[in-house]
């Protein structure tokens, strides 16, 4: 089985060859924690969670690093006075690190809700200031960067003069870039408008600041990812991911920094996840066209007619390939809910099927498994994989109607393969089973409270608990082993 990955750098699907056989180093740009993540952000992180789960399922030992951007990530217009953290601290009247903590907690909660696995390392920009200062110094020493008025900039023309190629990822040519640049960031300080900040001098209003050889300031956004990916994955590593919108300038700058610092290209496979749109418009905080994950899950929003369980949202997202644009709509969510319910029903049926080998089956389990793995290894094609899972669903319903047969060995194989794809690889959750677990926990609490009431001879209360549960169709039975319950 050969894994193929679409590499944004070469614009081709390539056979994946890890640096160290059987191991994968993967870095994904994390959130800027100055506000709540919207559903669009979730899609990108979910895409890489699926890729991480798939790699693990395929047998790779993955070191997955996803950072937290908690130091000055400038706005897209590059204006240093528009620092997102500074703005938010003023707005919320909080310390910068309070903002960071508040939205980091929110980020983790949201990703947990959608059943994303945590990365192996989650480094923060503020925890790696020393490394960023060291890299900046190295780039000055080797002539790739220059200091100007307390800030340090990467010299893009010098980089190109040395035969390196700024623009190789985004396929932009440098003359074109120069013609289209608005020089808002560091006006007059840069040699060329396309030069980007490695270190920025802090204005008096800037609260997040650190000492450096160039005075008090803060690191540039692009540099943190180079510092942390190099530290935890090495000068060259296997996979770097992020949203499509980060290709330029962020990832272009990471390549330039890596090549200038270490003389090698930092990443072998660049992977970019496509955007989530709503009403055919990109989801974004700045345009107001966005929905928060909790608003979709609670139903408190103006876009969707009902609430949806997070696992339905996850299922909906995975029905599009990570490189395709996904437009979220009420109809798409309703269709996902219907599909998900049928998938869970099939899994339930599978547990009650009796094997029977007598007749030849029209469903070849081996061929089906091959088709599933072909989809997974074809650049992590989740929609095609899901389509194949539904071939198995159809077969399971035919088994139920006794129109098909399956041997005991194949039944076990089908169960374990389908469960692995649904729960481990796609990361879906069985809502019904989870609800049953919660119900059981709640009833155990009530049984315990009733026992305590009886012990303290409060029979009025203990009888009330029993009778009220009975009225809800839950019968408590006292036996020698303790109290159990029956759902009627
Ligand atoms: P930020 O916190 O702004 O750095 O964004 C975090 C991640 O979300 C980045 O990888 C972005 O590319 C990604 N992102 C932002 N908007 C969207 C969107 N509408 N759809 C998918 N991903 C997005
Ligand atoms: Zn990054």
CSV table of C-alpha atoms and ligand atoms in Angstrom, one decimal:
chain,number,residue,atom,x,y,z
A,1,UNK,CA,0.0,0.0,0.0
A,2,UNK,CA,1.5,3.3,-1.1
A,3,UNK,CA,0.4,6.6,0.5
A,4,UNK,CA,0.1,9.5,-1.9
A,5,UNK,CA,0.0,13.1,-0.7
A,6,UNK,CA,-0.7,16.2,-2.7
A,7,UNK,CA,2.3,18.5,-2.2
A,8,UNK,CA,1.4,22.2,-2.5
A,9,UNK,CA,5.1,22.9,-3.2
A,10,UNK,CA,5.2,20.8,-6.4
A,11,UNK,CA,1.5,21.0,-7.1
A,12,UNK,CA,1.5,17.2,-7.6
A,13,UNK,CA,0.3,14.1,-5.8
A,14,UNK,CA,3.5,12.4,-4.7
A,15,UNK,CA,4.3,9.0,-3.1
A,16,UNK,CA,4.9,9.7,0.5
A,17,UNK,CA,8.4,8.9,1.7
A,18,UNK,CA,9.1,9.8,5.3
A,19,UNK,CA,12.6,10.9,6.4
A,20,UNK,CA,12.7,8.1,8.9
A,21,UNK,CA,10.9,5.0,7.8
A,22,UNK,CA,7.7,4.4,9.7
A,23,UNK,CA,7.8,7.8,11.4
A,24,UNK,CA,6.2,11.1,10.5
A,25,UNK,CA,7.0,14.6,11.8
A,26,UNK,CA,4.0,16.8,11.2
A,27,UNK,CA,3.6,20.5,12.1
A,28,UNK,CA,0.3,22.4,11.8
A,29,UNK,CA,-0.1,26.1,12.3
A,30,UNK,CA,-2.3,26.6,15.3
A,31,UNK,CA,-4.8,29.3,16.3
A,32,UNK,CA,-4.1,32.9,17.2
A,33,UNK,CA,-5.7,32.9,20.6
A,34,UNK,CA,-7.2,36.5,20.7
A,35,UNK,CA,-10.8,35.5,20.2
A,36,UNK,CA,-13.1,32.4,19.9
A,37,UNK,CA,-12.4,30.1,17.1
A,38,UNK,CA,-15.1,30.1,14.4
A,39,UNK,CA,-16.4,27.0,12.5
A,40,UNK,CA,-14.0,27.8,9.6
A,41,UNK,CA,-11.0,27.5,11.9
A,42,UNK,CA,-12.4,24.2,13.2
A,43,UNK,CA,-12.6,22.8,9.7
A,44,UNK,CA,-8.9,23.2,9.1
A,45,UNK,CA,-7.9,21.7,12.5
A,46,UNK,CA,-10.4,18.9,11.8
A,47,UNK,CA,-8.9,18.2,8.4
A,48,UNK,CA,-5.5,17.7,10.0
A,49,UNK,CA,-7.0,15.6,12.8
A,50,UNK,CA,-8.3,13.3,10.2
A,51,UNK,CA,-4.9,13.2,8.5
A,52,UNK,CA,-3.2,12.5,11.8
A,53,UNK,CA,-5.7,9.7,12.6
A,54,UNK,CA,-5.2,8.2,9.1
A,55,UNK,CA,-1.4,8.2,9.4
A,56,UNK,CA,-1.6,6.6,12.8
A,57,UNK,CA,-4.1,4.0,11.5
A,58,UNK,CA,-1.7,3.3,8.5
A,59,UNK,CA,0.9,2.3,11.0
A,60,UNK,CA,3.1,5.5,11.2
A,61,UNK,CA,4.4,6.7,14.5
A,62,UNK,CA,3.5,10.4,14.3
A,63,UNK,CA,5.0,13.3,16.2
A,64,UNK,CA,2.3,15.9,15.7
A,65,UNK,CA,3.1,19.5,16.7
A,66,UNK,CA,0.5,22.2,16.6
A,67,UNK,CA,1.4,25.6,18.0
A,68,UNK,CA,-0.5,28.3,19.9
A,69,UNK,CA,0.1,31.8,18.5
A,70,UNK,CA,0.0,33.9,21.7
A,71,UNK,CA,2.4,36.7,20.8
A,72,UNK,CA,1.7,39.6,18.5
A,73,UNK,CA,0.3,38.2,15.3
A,74,UNK,CA,-0.3,41.3,13.2
A,75,UNK,CA,-3.4,41.9,11.2
A,76,UNK,CA,-3.5,41.1,7.5
A,77,UNK,CA,-2.8,44.7,6.6
A,78,UNK,CA,0.5,44.5,8.4
A,79,UNK,CA,-0.1,47.6,10.5
A,80,UNK,CA,1.8,47.2,13.7
A,81,UNK,CA,-0.7,49.4,15.5
A,82,UNK,CA,-3.4,46.8,14.7
A,83,UNK,CA,-1.9,44.0,16.8
A,84,UNK,CA,-4.9,41.7,17.5
A,85,UNK,CA,-3.8,41.0,21.1
A,86,UNK,CA,-3.3,44.7,22.0
A,87,UNK,CA,-6.7,45.6,20.5
A,88,UNK,CA,-8.5,42.8,22.4
A,89,UNK,CA,-6.8,43.6,25.7
A,90,UNK,CA,-8.2,47.2,25.4
A,91,UNK,CA,-11.6,45.9,24.4
A,92,UNK,CA,-12.0,43.4,27.2
A,93,UNK,CA,-9.9,45.3,29.8
A,94,UNK,CA,-7.8,42.2,30.4
A,95,UNK,CA,-4.1,41.4,30.7
A,96,UNK,CA,-2.7,39.9,27.4
A,97,UNK,CA,-2.0,36.6,29.1
A,98,UNK,CA,-5.6,36.6,30.4
A,99,UNK,CA,-6.8,36.9,26.8
A,100,UNK,CA,-4.4,34.1,25.8
A,101,UNK,CA,-5.6,31.8,28.6
A,102,UNK,CA,-9.3,32.5,28.0
A,103,UNK,CA,-9.2,31.7,24.3
A,104,UNK,CA,-6.8,28.8,24.6
A,105,UNK,CA,-9.2,27.2,27.0
A,106,UNK,CA,-12.1,27.9,24.6
A,107,UNK,CA,-10.0,26.4,21.7
A,108,UNK,CA,-9.4,23.2,23.5
A,109,UNK,CA,-13.0,22.9,24.6
A,110,UNK,CA,-14.2,23.4,21.0
A,111,UNK,CA,-11.8,20.8,19.5
A,112,UNK,CA,-12.6,18.4,22.3
A,113,UNK,CA,-16.3,18.7,21.5
A,114,UNK,CA,-15.6,17.7,17.9
A,115,UNK,CA,-13.5,14.8,19.1
A,116,UNK,CA,-10.1,16.0,17.8
A,117,UNK,CA,-7.1,14.3,19.3
A,118,UNK,CA,-4.6,16.5,21.1
A,119,UNK,CA,-1.3,17.0,19.3
A,120,UNK,CA,1.8,15.4,20.8
A,121,UNK,CA,3.4,18.8,21.5
A,122,UNK,CA,1.5,22.1,21.7
A,123,UNK,CA,4.2,24.8,22.0
A,124,UNK,CA,3.5,28.5,22.5
A,125,UNK,CA,5.2,31.4,20.8
A,126,UNK,CA,5.7,33.2,24.2
A,127,UNK,CA,7.4,30.0,25.5
A,128,UNK,CA,10.0,30.2,22.7
A,129,UNK,CA,11.2,33.8,22.6
A,130,UNK,CA,14.8,32.8,23.3
A,131,UNK,CA,14.8,30.5,20.2
A,132,UNK,CA,13.3,33.2,18.1
A,133,UNK,CA,15.9,35.8,19.2
A,134,UNK,CA,18.6,33.2,18.4
A,135,UNK,CA,17.3,32.6,14.9
A,136,UNK,CA,17.0,36.4,14.3
A,137,UNK,CA,20.6,36.8,15.4
A,138,UNK,CA,21.7,34.0,13.1
A,139,UNK,CA,19.9,35.6,10.1
A,140,UNK,CA,21.6,38.9,10.8
A,141,UNK,CA,25.0,37.2,11.2
A,142,UNK,CA,24.6,35.4,7.9
A,143,UNK,CA,23.5,38.6,6.1
A,144,UNK,CA,19.9,37.5,5.4
A,145,UNK,CA,18.5,40.1,7.8
A,146,UNK,CA,19.1,43.6,8.9
A,147,UNK,CA,18.2,45.8,11.9
A,148,UNK,CA,16.4,49.0,11.3
A,149,UNK,CA,15.1,51.3,14.1
A,150,UNK,CA,14.9,48.5,16.7
A,151,UNK,CA,13.2,46.1,14.4
A,152,UNK,CA,14.8,43.3,12.3
A,153,UNK,CA,13.7,42.5,8.8
A,154,UNK,CA,14.3,39.6,6.5
A,155,UNK,CA,16.0,40.8,3.3
A,156,UNK,CA,14.0,39.2,0.5
A,157,UNK,CA,16.2,40.6,-2.3
A,158,UNK,CA,19.4,39.3,-0.7
A,159,UNK,CA,17.7,35.9,-0.4
A,160,UNK,CA,17.0,35.9,-4.1
A,161,UNK,CA,20.4,37.3,-5.0
A,162,UNK,CA,21.9,34.1,-3.4
A,163,UNK,CA,20.0,32.0,-5.8
A,164,UNK,CA,17.1,31.1,-3.5
A,165,UNK,CA,13.6,31.6,-4.7
A,166,UNK,CA,11.2,33.6,-2.7
A,167,UNK,CA,7.7,32.8,-3.9
A,168,UNK,CA,8.3,29.1,-4.7
A,169,UNK,CA,5.3,27.9,-2.7
A,170,UNK,CA,2.8,30.5,-3.7
A,171,UNK,CA,4.2,30.6,-7.3
A,172,UNK,CA,4.5,34.3,-7.1
A,173,UNK,CA,7.3,36.2,-8.8
A,174,UNK,CA,9.1,38.8,-6.8
A,175,UNK,CA,8.7,41.7,-9.3
A,176,UNK,CA,5.0,41.1,-9.3
A,177,UNK,CA,5.0,41.1,-5.5
A,178,UNK,CA,6.9,44.3,-5.2
A,179,UNK,CA,4.4,46.0,-7.6
A,180,UNK,CA,1.5,44.9,-5.4
A,181,UNK,CA,2.7,45.6,-1.9
A,182,UNK,CA,1.2,48.2,0.3
A,183,UNK,CA,3.9,49.2,2.7
A,184,UNK,CA,2.0,49.8,5.9
A,185,UNK,CA,4.2,47.7,8.2
A,186,UNK,CA,7.4,49.5,9.2
A,187,UNK,CA,7.0,52.3,6.7
A,188,UNK,CA,10.4,53.6,5.7
A,189,UNK,CA,12.2,51.1,7.9
A,190,UNK,CA,12.5,48.4,5.3
A,191,UNK,CA,14.8,48.2,2.3
A,192,UNK,CA,12.1,46.6,0.2
A,193,UNK,CA,8.4,46.5,0.8
A,194,UNK,CA,8.4,42.7,0.6
A,195,UNK,CA,10.9,42.3,3.5
A,196,UNK,CA,9.1,40.8,6.5
A,197,UNK,CA,9.6,41.4,10.2
A,198,UNK,CA,11.6,38.8,12.3
A,199,UNK,CA,11.5,41.1,15.3
A,200,UNK,CA,9.4,44.2,15.9
A,201,UNK,CA,10.2,47.1,18.1
A,202,UNK,CA,7.4,47.5,20.7
A,203,UNK,CA,5.6,50.9,20.7
A,204,UNK,CA,4.9,52.3,24.2
A,205,UNK,CA,1.3,50.9,23.9
A,206,UNK,CA,2.5,47.4,23.2
A,207,UNK,CA,2.2,45.5,26.5
A,208,UNK,CA,3.6,42.1,25.3
A,209,UNK,CA,7.3,42.9,25.0
A,210,UNK,CA,10.6,41.2,25.6
A,211,UNK,CA,14.2,42.3,25.9
A,212,UNK,CA,16.4,41.6,22.9
A,213,UNK,CA,19.8,42.7,21.5
A,214,UNK,CA,17.8,45.2,19.4
A,215,UNK,CA,15.8,46.7,22.4
A,216,UNK,CA,12.3,45.8,23.7
A,217,UNK,CA,10.1,44.2,21.2
A,218,UNK,CA,8.2,41.1,20.1
A,219,UNK,CA,8.8,38.3,17.5
A,220,UNK,CA,7.3,38.2,14.1
A,221,UNK,CA,4.6,35.7,13.5
A,222,UNK,CA,6.4,33.7,10.7
A,223,UNK,CA,9.4,33.2,12.9
A,224,UNK,CA,7.6,31.4,15.7
A,225,UNK,CA,6.7,28.5,13.4
A,226,UNK,CA,10.2,28.2,12.1
A,227,UNK,CA,11.6,28.2,15.7
A,228,UNK,CA,9.2,25.7,17.1
A,229,UNK,CA,9.1,23.3,14.1
A,230,UNK,CA,12.9,23.2,14.0
A,231,UNK,CA,13.1,22.6,17.7
A,232,UNK,CA,10.7,19.7,17.9
A,233,UNK,CA,10.9,18.2,14.4
A,234,UNK,CA,14.3,19.2,13.1
A,235,UNK,CA,15.7,21.4,10.3
A,236,UNK,CA,13.8,19.3,7.7
A,237,UNK,CA,10.6,17.4,8.6
A,238,UNK,CA,8.0,15.5,6.7
A,239,UNK,CA,4.6,17.4,6.7
A,240,UNK,CA,3.7,21.0,7.3
A,241,UNK,CA,0.0,21.8,7.3
A,242,UNK,CA,-2.3,24.8,7.6
A,243,UNK,CA,-5.2,26.6,6.0
A,244,UNK,CA,-4.9,27.6,2.3
A,245,UNK,CA,-4.9,31.2,3.3
A,246,UNK,CA,-1.6,30.7,5.1
A,247,UNK,CA,0.3,29.8,2.0
A,248,UNK,CA,1.3,33.4,1.4
A,249,UNK,CA,2.9,35.1,3.1
A,250,UNK,CA,3.2,32.9,6.2
A,251,UNK,CA,4.4,29.6,4.8
A,252,UNK,CA,6.4,31.3,2.0
A,253,UNK,CA,8.3,33.2,4.8
A,254,UNK,CA,8.8,30.0,6.8
A,255,UNK,CA,10.5,28.4,3.8
A,256,UNK,CA,12.7,31.4,3.3
A,257,UNK,CA,13.7,31.5,7.0
A,258,UNK,CA,14.4,27.8,7.1
A,259,UNK,CA,16.5,27.8,3.9
A,260,UNK,CA,18.4,30.9,5.0
A,261,UNK,CA,19.1,29.5,8.5
A,262,UNK,CA,19.8,25.9,7.7
A,263,UNK,CA,20.6,25.8,4.1
A,264,UNK,CA,17.9,23.2,3.5
A,265,UNK,CA,14.2,23.3,2.6
A,266,UNK,CA,12.4,22.9,5.9
A,267,UNK,CA,9.5,20.8,4.7
A,268,UNK,CA,9.1,17.8,2.3
A,269,UNK,CA,5.3,17.9,1.9
A,270,UNK,CA,3.3,21.1,2.3
A,271,UNK,CA,-0.4,20.4,2.8
A,272,UNK,CA,-3.1,23.0,2.6
A,273,UNK,CA,-6.7,22.6,3.8
A,274,UNK,CA,-9.4,24.4,1.9
A,275,UNK,CA,-11.8,26.9,3.3
A,276,UNK,CA,-15.2,26.6,4.8
A,277,UNK,CA,-17.8,28.9,3.2
A,278,UNK,CA,-21.3,29.8,4.4
A,279,UNK,CA,-23.8,31.1,1.8
A,280,UNK,CA,-20.9,30.6,-0.7
A,281,UNK,CA,-18.8,33.2,1.1
A,282,UNK,CA,-15.6,32.4,3.0
A,283,UNK,CA,-16.2,32.1,6.7
A,284,UNK,CA,-14.3,34.9,8.4
A,285,UNK,CA,-14.6,37.0,11.5
A,286,UNK,CA,-13.7,40.2,9.7
A,287,UNK,CA,-16.6,40.0,7.2
A,288,UNK,CA,-19.1,38.9,9.9
A,289,UNK,CA,-20.0,35.8,7.8
A,290,UNK,CA,-19.3,33.3,10.5
A,291,UNK,CA,-20.8,31.0,13.1
A,292,UNK,CA,-19.3,29.9,16.4
A,293,UNK,CA,-19.2,26.1,16.9
A,294,UNK,CA,-21.4,26.3,20.0
A,295,UNK,CA,-24.1,28.3,18.1
A,296,UNK,CA,-24.4,25.5,15.6
A,297,UNK,CA,-24.5,22.8,18.4
A,298,UNK,CA,-27.0,24.7,20.6
A,299,UNK,CA,-29.2,25.8,17.7
A,300,UNK,CA,-28.9,29.5,18.7
A,301,UNK,CA,-28.2,31.0,15.4
A,302,UNK,CA,-30.0,32.5,12.4
A,303,UNK,CA,-28.6,30.2,9.7
A,304,UNK,CA,-29.8,26.7,10.7
A,305,UNK,CA,-33.3,25.5,11.4
A,306,UNK,CA,-32.2,23.2,14.3
A,307,UNK,CA,-29.3,22.2,16.5
A,308,UNK,CA,-26.8,19.6,15.4
A,309,UNK,CA,-24.7,17.2,17.5
A,310,UNK,CA,-20.9,17.9,17.0
A,311,UNK,CA,-20.3,14.5,15.5
A,312,UNK,CA,-22.8,15.3,12.7
A,313,UNK,CA,-20.8,18.5,12.0
A,314,UNK,CA,-17.7,16.4,11.9
A,315,UNK,CA,-19.3,13.9,9.5
A,316,UNK,CA,-20.5,16.7,7.3
A,317,UNK,CA,-17.0,18.2,7.1
A,318,UNK,CA,-15.4,14.8,6.2
A,319,UNK,CA,-17.9,14.4,3.4
A,320,UNK,CA,-15.7,16.9,1.5
A,321,UNK,CA,-12.1,16.3,0.6
A,322,UNK,CA,-9.8,18.5,2.7
A,323,UNK,CA,-8.6,20.3,-0.5
A,324,UNK,CA,-12.1,21.1,-1.7
A,325,UNK,CA,-14.1,24.1,-0.6
A,326,UNK,CA,-17.0,23.1,1.7
A,327,UNK,CA,-20.1,25.2,1.8
A,328,UNK,CA,-22.0,24.6,5.0
A,329,UNK,CA,-25.8,24.9,4.7
A,330,UNK,CA,-29.0,23.7,6.5
A,331,UNK,CA,-29.6,21.1,3.7
A,332,UNK,CA,-26.0,19.7,3.9
A,333,UNK,CA,-26.3,19.3,7.7
A,334,UNK,CA,-29.7,17.6,7.4
A,335,UNK,CA,-28.4,15.2,4.8
A,336,UNK,CA,-25.3,14.4,7.0
A,337,UNK,CA,-27.6,13.7,10.0
A,338,UNK,CA,-29.6,11.3,7.9
A,339,UNK,CA,-26.5,9.5,6.6
A,340,UNK,CA,-25.0,9.3,10.0
A,341,UNK,CA,-28.1,7.8,11.5
A,342,UNK,CA,-28.1,5.1,8.8
A,343,UNK,CA,-24.4,4.4,9.4
A,344,UNK,CA,-25.0,4.0,13.2
A,345,UNK,CA,-28.1,1.8,12.5
A,346,UNK,CA,-26.0,-0.5,10.3
A,347,UNK,CA,-23.3,-0.8,13.1
A,348,UNK,CA,-26.0,-1.7,15.5
A,349,UNK,CA,-27.5,-4.3,13.2
A,350,UNK,CA,-24.0,-5.8,12.6
A,351,UNK,CA,-23.8,-6.7,16.3
A,352,UNK,CA,-27.0,-8.8,16.1
A,353,UNK,CA,-26.2,-10.6,12.8
A,354,UNK,CA,-25.7,-14.4,12.9
A,355,UNK,CA,-23.1,-15.7,10.5
A,356,UNK,CA,-24.1,-18.1,7.8
A,357,UNK,CA,-21.7,-19.5,5.2
A,358,UNK,CA,-24.1,-21.7,3.2
A,359,UNK,CA,-24.6,-19.4,0.2
A,360,UNK,CA,-22.0,-17.5,-1.8
A,361,UNK,CA,-22.1,-13.8,-1.0
A,362,UNK,CA,-22.2,-11.1,-3.7
A,363,UNK,CA,-20.1,-8.8,-1.5
A,364,UNK,CA,-16.4,-9.4,-1.5
A,365,UNK,CA,-15.0,-8.2,1.8
A,366,UNK,CA,-11.4,-8.2,0.6
A,367,UNK,CA,-12.2,-6.0,-2.5
A,368,UNK,CA,-14.2,-3.7,-0.3
A,369,UNK,CA,-11.3,-3.3,2.1
A,370,UNK,CA,-8.9,-2.6,-0.7
A,371,UNK,CA,-11.2,0.1,-2.1
A,372,UNK,CA,-11.4,1.7,1.4
A,373,UNK,CA,-7.6,1.7,1.8
A,374,UNK,CA,-7.1,3.0,-1.7
A,375,UNK,CA,-9.3,6.0,-0.9
A,376,UNK,CA,-7.6,6.7,2.4
A,377,UNK,CA,-4.1,6.5,0.8
A,378,UNK,CA,-5.1,8.6,-2.2
A,379,UNK,CA,-4.4,11.9,-0.5
A,380,UNK,CA,-6.7,11.1,2.4
A,381,UNK,CA,-9.9,11.0,0.3
A,382,UNK,CA,-12.5,11.0,3.0
A,383,UNK,CA,-15.6,11.5,0.8
A,384,UNK,CA,-14.6,8.4,-1.3
A,385,UNK,CA,-13.9,6.5,1.8
A,386,UNK,CA,-17.3,7.4,3.2
A,387,UNK,CA,-19.0,6.3,0.0
A,388,UNK,CA,-17.3,2.9,0.3
A,389,UNK,CA,-18.4,2.6,3.9
A,390,UNK,CA,-22.0,3.1,2.7
A,391,UNK,CA,-21.5,0.1,0.3
A,392,UNK,CA,-20.9,-1.9,3.5
A,393,UNK,CA,-24.0,-0.3,5.1
A,394,UNK,CA,-26.1,-1.5,2.1
A,395,UNK,CA,-24.7,-5.0,2.5
A,396,UNK,CA,-25.5,-5.0,6.2
A,397,UNK,CA,-29.1,-4.1,5.6
A,398,UNK,CA,-29.2,-6.9,3.0
A,399,UNK,CA,-27.9,-9.3,5.7
A,400,UNK,CA,-30.6,-8.1,8.0
A,401,UNK,CA,-33.3,-8.8,5.3
A,402,UNK,CA,-31.6,-12.2,4.8
A,403,UNK,CA,-30.9,-11.4,1.2
A,404,UNK,CA,-27.1,-11.8,1.8
A,405,UNK,CA,-24.9,-14.1,3.9
A,406,UNK,CA,-21.6,-13.8,5.7
A,407,UNK,CA,-19.2,-16.3,7.3
A,408,UNK,CA,-18.2,-16.0,10.9
A,409,UNK,CA,-14.6,-15.0,10.0
A,410,UNK,CA,-15.8,-12.3,7.6
A,411,UNK,CA,-18.4,-11.0,10.1
A,412,UNK,CA,-15.6,-10.4,12.7
A,413,UNK,CA,-13.4,-8.8,10.0
A,414,UNK,CA,-16.2,-6.5,8.7
A,415,UNK,CA,-17.0,-5.5,12.3
A,416,UNK,CA,-13.5,-4.5,13.2
A,417,UNK,CA,-12.7,-2.8,9.9
A,418,UNK,CA,-15.9,-0.8,9.9
A,419,UNK,CA,-15.5,0.2,13.5
A,420,UNK,CA,-11.9,1.2,13.0
A,421,UNK,CA,-12.8,3.4,10.0
A,422,UNK,CA,-15.8,5.0,11.6
A,423,UNK,CA,-14.5,5.6,15.1
A,424,UNK,CA,-10.7,5.6,14.9
A,425,UNK,CA,-10.1,7.1,11.4
A,426,UNK,CA,-13.1,9.4,10.9
A,427,UNK,CA,-13.3,10.0,14.6
A,428,UNK,CA,-17.1,9.8,14.7
A,429,UNK,CA,-18.9,9.2,18.0
A,430,UNK,CA,-21.9,7.0,18.7
A,431,UNK,CA,-24.4,9.5,20.1
A,432,UNK,CA,-26.8,6.8,21.3
A,433,UNK,CA,-24.1,4.9,23.2
A,434,UNK,CA,-22.7,8.1,24.7
A,435,UNK,CA,-26.2,9.0,25.8
A,436,UNK,CA,-26.7,5.6,27.4
A,437,UNK,CA,-23.5,5.9,29.3
A,438,UNK,CA,-24.7,9.3,30.6
A,439,UNK,CA,-28.0,7.9,31.6
A,440,UNK,CA,-26.4,5.0,33.4
A,441,UNK,CA,-24.1,7.4,35.3
A,442,UNK,CA,-27.1,9.5,36.3
A,443,UNK,CA,-29.1,6.5,37.5
A,444,UNK,CA,-26.2,5.3,39.6
A,445,UNK,CA,-26.1,8.7,41.3
A,446,UNK,CA,-29.9,8.5,42.0
A,447,UNK,CA,-29.6,4.9,43.4
A,448,UNK,CA,-26.8,6.1,45.7
A,449,UNK,CA,-28.9,9.0,46.9
A,450,UNK,CA,-31.8,6.7,47.6
A,451,UNK,CA,-29.6,4.4,49.6
A,452,UNK,CA,-28.4,7.2,51.7
A,453,UNK,CA,-32.0,8.4,52.3
A,454,UNK,CA,-32.9,4.8,53.4
A,455,UNK,CA,-29.9,4.6,55.7
A,456,UNK,CA,-30.9,7.8,57.4
A,457,UNK,CA,-34.5,6.5,57.6
A,458,UNK,CA,-35.8,9.2,55.3
A,459,UNK,CA,-38.3,6.7,53.6
A,460,UNK,CA,-40.4,9.5,52.3
A,461,UNK,CA,-37.5,10.7,50.0
A,462,UNK,CA,-36.3,7.2,49.1
A,463,UNK,CA,-39.9,6.2,48.0
A,464,UNK,CA,-40.2,9.4,46.1
A,465,UNK,CA,-37.0,8.7,44.1
A,466,UNK,CA,-38.3,5.2,43.3
A,467,UNK,CA,-41.8,6.3,42.4
A,468,UNK,CA,-40.7,9.2,40.3
A,469,UNK,CA,-38.3,7.0,38.3
A,470,UNK,CA,-41.0,4.5,37.8
A,471,UNK,CA,-43.3,7.1,36.4
A,472,UNK,CA,-40.6,7.8,33.9
A,473,UNK,CA,-40.4,4.1,33.0
A,474,UNK,CA,-37.4,3.3,35.0
A,475,UNK,CA,-37.9,0.5,37.5
A,476,UNK,CA,-35.6,0.0,40.5
A,477,UNK,CA,-35.1,-3.5,41.7
A,478,UNK,CA,-33.5,-4.2,45.1
A,479,UNK,CA,-31.6,-7.5,45.4
A,480,UNK,CA,-28.9,-9.1,47.4
A,481,UNK,CA,-26.2,-7.6,45.1
A,482,UNK,CA,-27.6,-4.1,45.5
A,483,UNK,CA,-30.1,-2.1,43.5
A,484,UNK,CA,-30.3,-2.4,39.7
A,485,UNK,CA,-32.7,-0.8,37.2
A,486,UNK,CA,-34.8,-1.9,34.3
A,487,UNK,CA,-35.8,0.5,31.5
A,488,UNK,CA,-39.4,-0.2,30.5
B,1,LIG,P1,-5.9,32.0,12.7
B,1,LIG,O1,-6.3,31.8,14.2
B,1,LIG,O2,-6.6,33.2,12.1
B,1,LIG,O3,-4.4,32.0,12.5
B,1,LIG,O4,-6.5,30.8,11.9
B,1,LIG,C1,-6.4,29.5,12.3
B,1,LIG,C2,-6.6,28.5,11.2
B,1,LIG,O5,-7.9,28.6,10.6
B,1,LIG,C3,-5.6,28.8,10.0
B,1,LIG,O6,-5.0,27.6,9.6
B,1,LIG,C4,-6.5,29.4,8.9
B,1,LIG,O7,-6.1,29.0,7.6
B,1,LIG,C5,-7.8,28.6,9.2
B,1,LIG,N1,-9.0,29.3,8.7
B,1,LIG,C6,-9.4,30.6,8.8
B,1,LIG,N2,-10.6,30.8,8.2
B,1,LIG,C7,-11.0,29.6,7.7
B,1,LIG,C8,-12.1,29.2,6.9
B,1,LIG,N3,-13.1,30.0,6.5
B,1,LIG,N4,-12.2,27.9,6.5
B,1,LIG,C9,-11.2,27.0,6.9
B,1,LIG,N5,-10.1,27.4,7.6
B,1,LIG,C10,-10.0,28.7,8.0
B,2,LIG,ZN1,2.6,28.9,11.3
